[in-house]
PDB file of C-alpha atoms in Angstrom:
ATOM      1  CA  MET A   1     176.950  43.609   0.909  1.00 66.00           C
ATOM      2  CA  ALA A   2     177.876  40.757   3.227  1.00 73.00           C
ATOM      3  CA  LYS A   3     176.886  41.079   6.859  1.00 94.00           C
ATOM      4  CA  GLY A   4     179.610  38.742   8.072  1.00 95.00           C
ATOM      5  CA  TYR A   5     182.625  39.783  10.098  1.00 97.00           C
ATOM      6  CA  LEU A   6     185.551  38.263  12.002  1.00 98.00           C
ATOM      7  CA  THR A   7     186.682  38.874  15.574  1.00 98.00           C
ATOM      8  CA  THR A   8     189.287  37.326  17.832  1.00 98.00           C
ATOM      9  CA  HIS A   9     190.204  37.301  21.514  1.00 97.00           C
ATOM     10  CA  VAL A  10     193.410  36.120  23.207  1.00 98.00           C
ATOM     11  CA  LEU A  11     193.461  34.881  26.794  1.00 98.00           C
ATOM     12  CA  ASP A  12     196.692  34.190  28.670  1.00 97.00           C
ATOM     13  CA  THR A  13     195.792  30.991  30.527  1.00 97.00           C
ATOM     14  CA  ALA A  14     199.157  30.872  32.347  1.00 95.00           C
ATOM     15  CA  GLN A  15     198.472  34.174  34.105  1.00 96.00           C
ATOM     16  CA  GLY A  16     194.678  34.041  34.022  1.00 97.00           C
ATOM     17  CA  CYS A  17     194.217  37.325  32.171  1.00 97.00           C
ATOM     18  CA  PRO A  18     193.642  38.806  28.722  1.00 98.00           C
ATOM     19  CA  ALA A  19     196.743  38.949  26.513  1.00 98.00           C
ATOM     20  CA  ALA A  20     197.261  42.672  25.891  1.00 98.00           C
ATOM     21  CA  ALA A  21     199.555  44.059  23.158  1.00 98.00           C
ATOM     22  CA  LEU A  22     199.796  40.760  21.272  1.00 98.00           C
ATOM     23  CA  ALA A  23     200.344  41.268  17.529  1.00 98.00           C
ATOM     24  CA  ILE A  24     197.995  39.483  15.126  1.00 98.00           C
ATOM     25  CA  THR A  25     198.115  39.295  11.338  1.00 98.00           C
ATOM     26  CA  LEU A  26     195.239  38.073   9.170  1.00 98.00           C
ATOM     27  CA  TYR A  27     195.895  36.529   5.752  1.00 98.00           C
ATOM     28  CA  HIS A  28     193.483  35.518   2.982  1.00 98.00           C
ATOM     29  CA  LEU A  29     194.531  32.306   1.218  1.00 98.00           C
ATOM     30  CA  GLU A  30     193.782  31.352  -2.380  1.00 96.00           C
ATOM     31  CA  GLY A  31     195.675  28.295  -3.598  1.00 93.00           C
ATOM     32  CA  ASP A  32     199.346  29.052  -2.997  1.00 92.00           C
ATOM     33  CA  ASP A  33     198.717  32.802  -2.663  1.00 96.00           C
ATOM     34  CA  ARG A  34     198.745  34.358   0.808  1.00 97.00           C
ATOM     35  CA  THR A  35     197.631  38.009   1.019  1.00 98.00           C
ATOM     36  CA  GLU A  36     197.851  40.093   4.191  1.00 98.00           C
ATOM     37  CA  VAL A  37     194.446  41.554   5.003  1.00 97.00           C
ATOM     38  CA  ALA A  38     194.973  43.164   8.422  1.00 98.00           C
ATOM     39  CA  SER A  39     197.467  43.545  11.214  1.00 98.00           C
ATOM     40  CA  MET A  40     196.492  44.618  14.736  1.00 97.00           C
ATOM     41  CA  LEU A  41     197.433  44.546  18.407  1.00 98.00           C
ATOM     42  CA  THR A  42     195.143  43.273  21.126  1.00 98.00           C
ATOM     43  CA  ASN A  43     193.903  45.802  23.663  1.00 98.00           C
ATOM     44  CA  GLU A  44     193.788  45.493  27.472  1.00 98.00           C
ATOM     45  CA  ASP A  45     190.845  43.087  27.139  1.00 98.00           C
ATOM     46  CA  GLY A  46     192.803  40.788  24.782  1.00 98.00           C
ATOM     47  CA  ARG A  47     190.582  41.812  21.858  1.00 98.00           C
ATOM     48  CA  THR A  48     191.183  44.027  18.851  1.00 97.00           C
ATOM     49  CA  ASP A  49     189.514  47.447  19.048  1.00 97.00           C
ATOM     50  CA  GLY A  50     187.211  46.477  16.178  1.00 97.00           C
ATOM     51  CA  PRO A  51     186.593  43.418  14.025  1.00 98.00           C
ATOM     52  CA  ILE A  52     189.821  42.168  12.475  1.00 97.00           C
ATOM     53  CA  LEU A  53     187.751  41.720   9.300  1.00 97.00           C
ATOM     54  CA  PRO A  54     184.790  44.149   9.330  1.00 97.00           C
ATOM     55  CA  GLN A  55     181.583  43.763   7.321  1.00 96.00           C
ATOM     56  CA  GLU A  56     182.655  46.155   4.577  1.00 95.00           C
ATOM     57  CA  ARG A  57     185.749  44.026   3.818  1.00 95.00           C
ATOM     58  CA  PHE A  58     184.310  40.579   4.570  1.00 96.00           C
ATOM     59  CA  GLU A  59     184.613  37.832   1.972  1.00 95.00           C
ATOM     60  CA  THR A  60     184.090  34.116   2.378  1.00 97.00           C
ATOM     61  CA  GLY A  61     187.103  31.882   1.881  1.00 98.00           C
ATOM     62  CA  THR A  62     190.099  30.410   3.635  1.00 98.00           C
ATOM     63  CA  TYR A  63     192.000  32.568   6.095  1.00 98.00           C
ATOM     64  CA  GLU A  64     194.887  32.334   8.505  1.00 98.00           C
ATOM     65  CA  LEU A  65     195.213  34.250  11.749  1.00 98.00           C
ATOM     66  CA  VAL A  66     198.848  34.473  12.836  1.00 98.00           C
ATOM     67  CA  PHE A  67     199.353  35.211  16.516  1.00 98.00           C
ATOM     68  CA  HIS A  68     202.840  36.504  17.381  1.00 97.00           C
ATOM     69  CA  ALA A  69     202.833  34.702  20.724  1.00 96.00           C
ATOM     70  CA  GLY A  70     206.599  34.548  21.298  1.00 94.00           C
ATOM     71  CA  ASP A  71     206.973  38.321  21.512  1.00 93.00           C
ATOM     72  CA  TYR A  72     204.061  38.529  23.958  1.00 95.00           C
ATOM     73  CA  LEU A  73     205.313  35.633  26.101  1.00 95.00           C
ATOM     74  CA  ARG A  74     208.839  37.073  26.303  1.00 92.00           C
ATOM     75  CA  LYS A  75     207.517  40.480  27.397  1.00 92.00           C
ATOM     76  CA  ALA A  76     205.349  38.744  30.018  1.00 91.00           C
ATOM     77  CA  GLY A  77     208.379  36.864  31.369  1.00 90.00           C
ATOM     78  CA  LEU A  78     206.958  33.505  30.295  1.00 89.00           C
ATOM     79  CA  GLY A  79     208.305  30.742  28.091  1.00 71.00           C
ATOM     80  CA  ALA A  80     212.013  31.260  28.545  1.00 67.00           C
ATOM     81  CA  GLY A  81     214.265  29.719  25.961  1.00 79.00           C
ATOM     82  CA  ASP A  82     215.803  30.597  22.675  1.00 83.00           C
ATOM     83  CA  PRO A  83     213.990  29.715  20.556  1.00 87.00           C
ATOM     84  CA  PRO A  84     210.804  29.666  22.656  1.00 88.00           C
ATOM     85  CA  PHE A  85     208.610  26.584  22.522  1.00 92.00           C
ATOM     86  CA  LEU A  86     205.775  28.660  20.992  1.00 93.00           C
ATOM     87  CA  ASP A  87     206.629  31.609  18.822  1.00 94.00           C
ATOM     88  CA  VAL A  88     204.272  32.177  15.896  1.00 96.00           C
ATOM     89  CA  VAL A  89     200.886  30.446  16.168  1.00 97.00           C
ATOM     90  CA  PRO A  90     199.007  30.135  12.839  1.00 98.00           C
ATOM     91  CA  ILE A  91     195.353  29.149  12.791  1.00 98.00           C
ATOM     92  CA  ARG A  92     193.931  28.325   9.359  1.00 98.00           C
ATOM     93  CA  PHE A  93     190.150  28.250   9.010  1.00 98.00           C
ATOM     94  CA  GLY A  94     187.349  28.691   6.501  1.00 98.00           C
ATOM     95  CA  MET A  95     184.428  31.102   6.462  1.00 98.00           C
ATOM     96  CA  SER A  96     181.596  29.991   4.185  1.00 97.00           C
ATOM     97  CA  ASP A  97     178.568  31.984   5.371  1.00 97.00           C
ATOM     98  CA  PRO A  98     178.634  35.580   4.046  1.00 96.00           C
ATOM     99  CA  ASP A  99     176.286  36.745   6.809  1.00 96.00           C
ATOM    100  CA  ALA A 100     177.841  35.051   9.862  1.00 97.00           C
ATOM    101  CA  HIS A 101     179.890  36.430  12.718  1.00 97.00           C
ATOM    102  CA  TYR A 102     183.021  34.309  12.948  1.00 98.00           C
ATOM    103  CA  HIS A 103     184.928  34.484  16.235  1.00 98.00           C
ATOM    104  CA  VAL A 104     188.289  32.700  16.541  1.00 98.00           C
ATOM    105  CA  PRO A 105     189.682  32.974  20.079  1.00 98.00           C
ATOM    106  CA  LEU A 106     193.096  31.784  21.235  1.00 98.00           C
ATOM    107  CA  LEU A 107     193.755  30.378  24.702  1.00 98.00           C
ATOM    108  CA  LEU A 108     197.508  30.717  25.165  1.00 97.00           C
ATOM    109  CA  SER A 109     200.196  29.525  27.561  1.00 96.00           C
ATOM    110  CA  PRO A 110     203.967  29.213  27.026  1.00 95.00           C
ATOM    111  CA  TYR A 111     203.698  25.502  26.176  1.00 94.00           C
ATOM    112  CA  GLY A 112     200.307  25.068  24.584  1.00 96.00           C
ATOM    113  CA  TYR A 113     197.286  26.714  23.020  1.00 97.00           C
ATOM    114  CA  SER A 114     193.759  25.926  21.938  1.00 98.00           C
ATOM    115  CA  THR A 115     191.147  27.531  19.737  1.00 98.00           C
ATOM    116  CA  TYR A 116     187.544  26.991  18.731  1.00 97.00           C
ATOM    117  CA  ARG A 117     184.765  28.725  16.830  1.00 96.00           C
ATOM    118  CA  GLY A 118     183.337  31.086  19.393  1.00 93.00           C
ATOM    119  CA  SER A 119     180.349  33.362  19.387  1.00 88.00           C
TER     120      SER A 119
END
């Protein structure tokens, strides 16, 4: 069994706090096929309560985390406009090591975001 797993963390850089209650969907990609693997909300710390892809379900491959930022930003009173500048933020990435911890955080504001491979 693989020892790898995937976690994420969302920080609201406009307000300087974790982004709580932000919906996230994880997809596994194979060619043109896109399969939903998990869907979660962030907790008060801006993290999911457990790995978004735990060890027992971990597989290497190409994935996409979809952060439903527009809903969160509207509820927070940020990013006015219809449509908002940022709504759905997809991050596509690969995981090649079956025993690694992959961490994909999102730093979010109403008009920009960044990500990186964290630890």
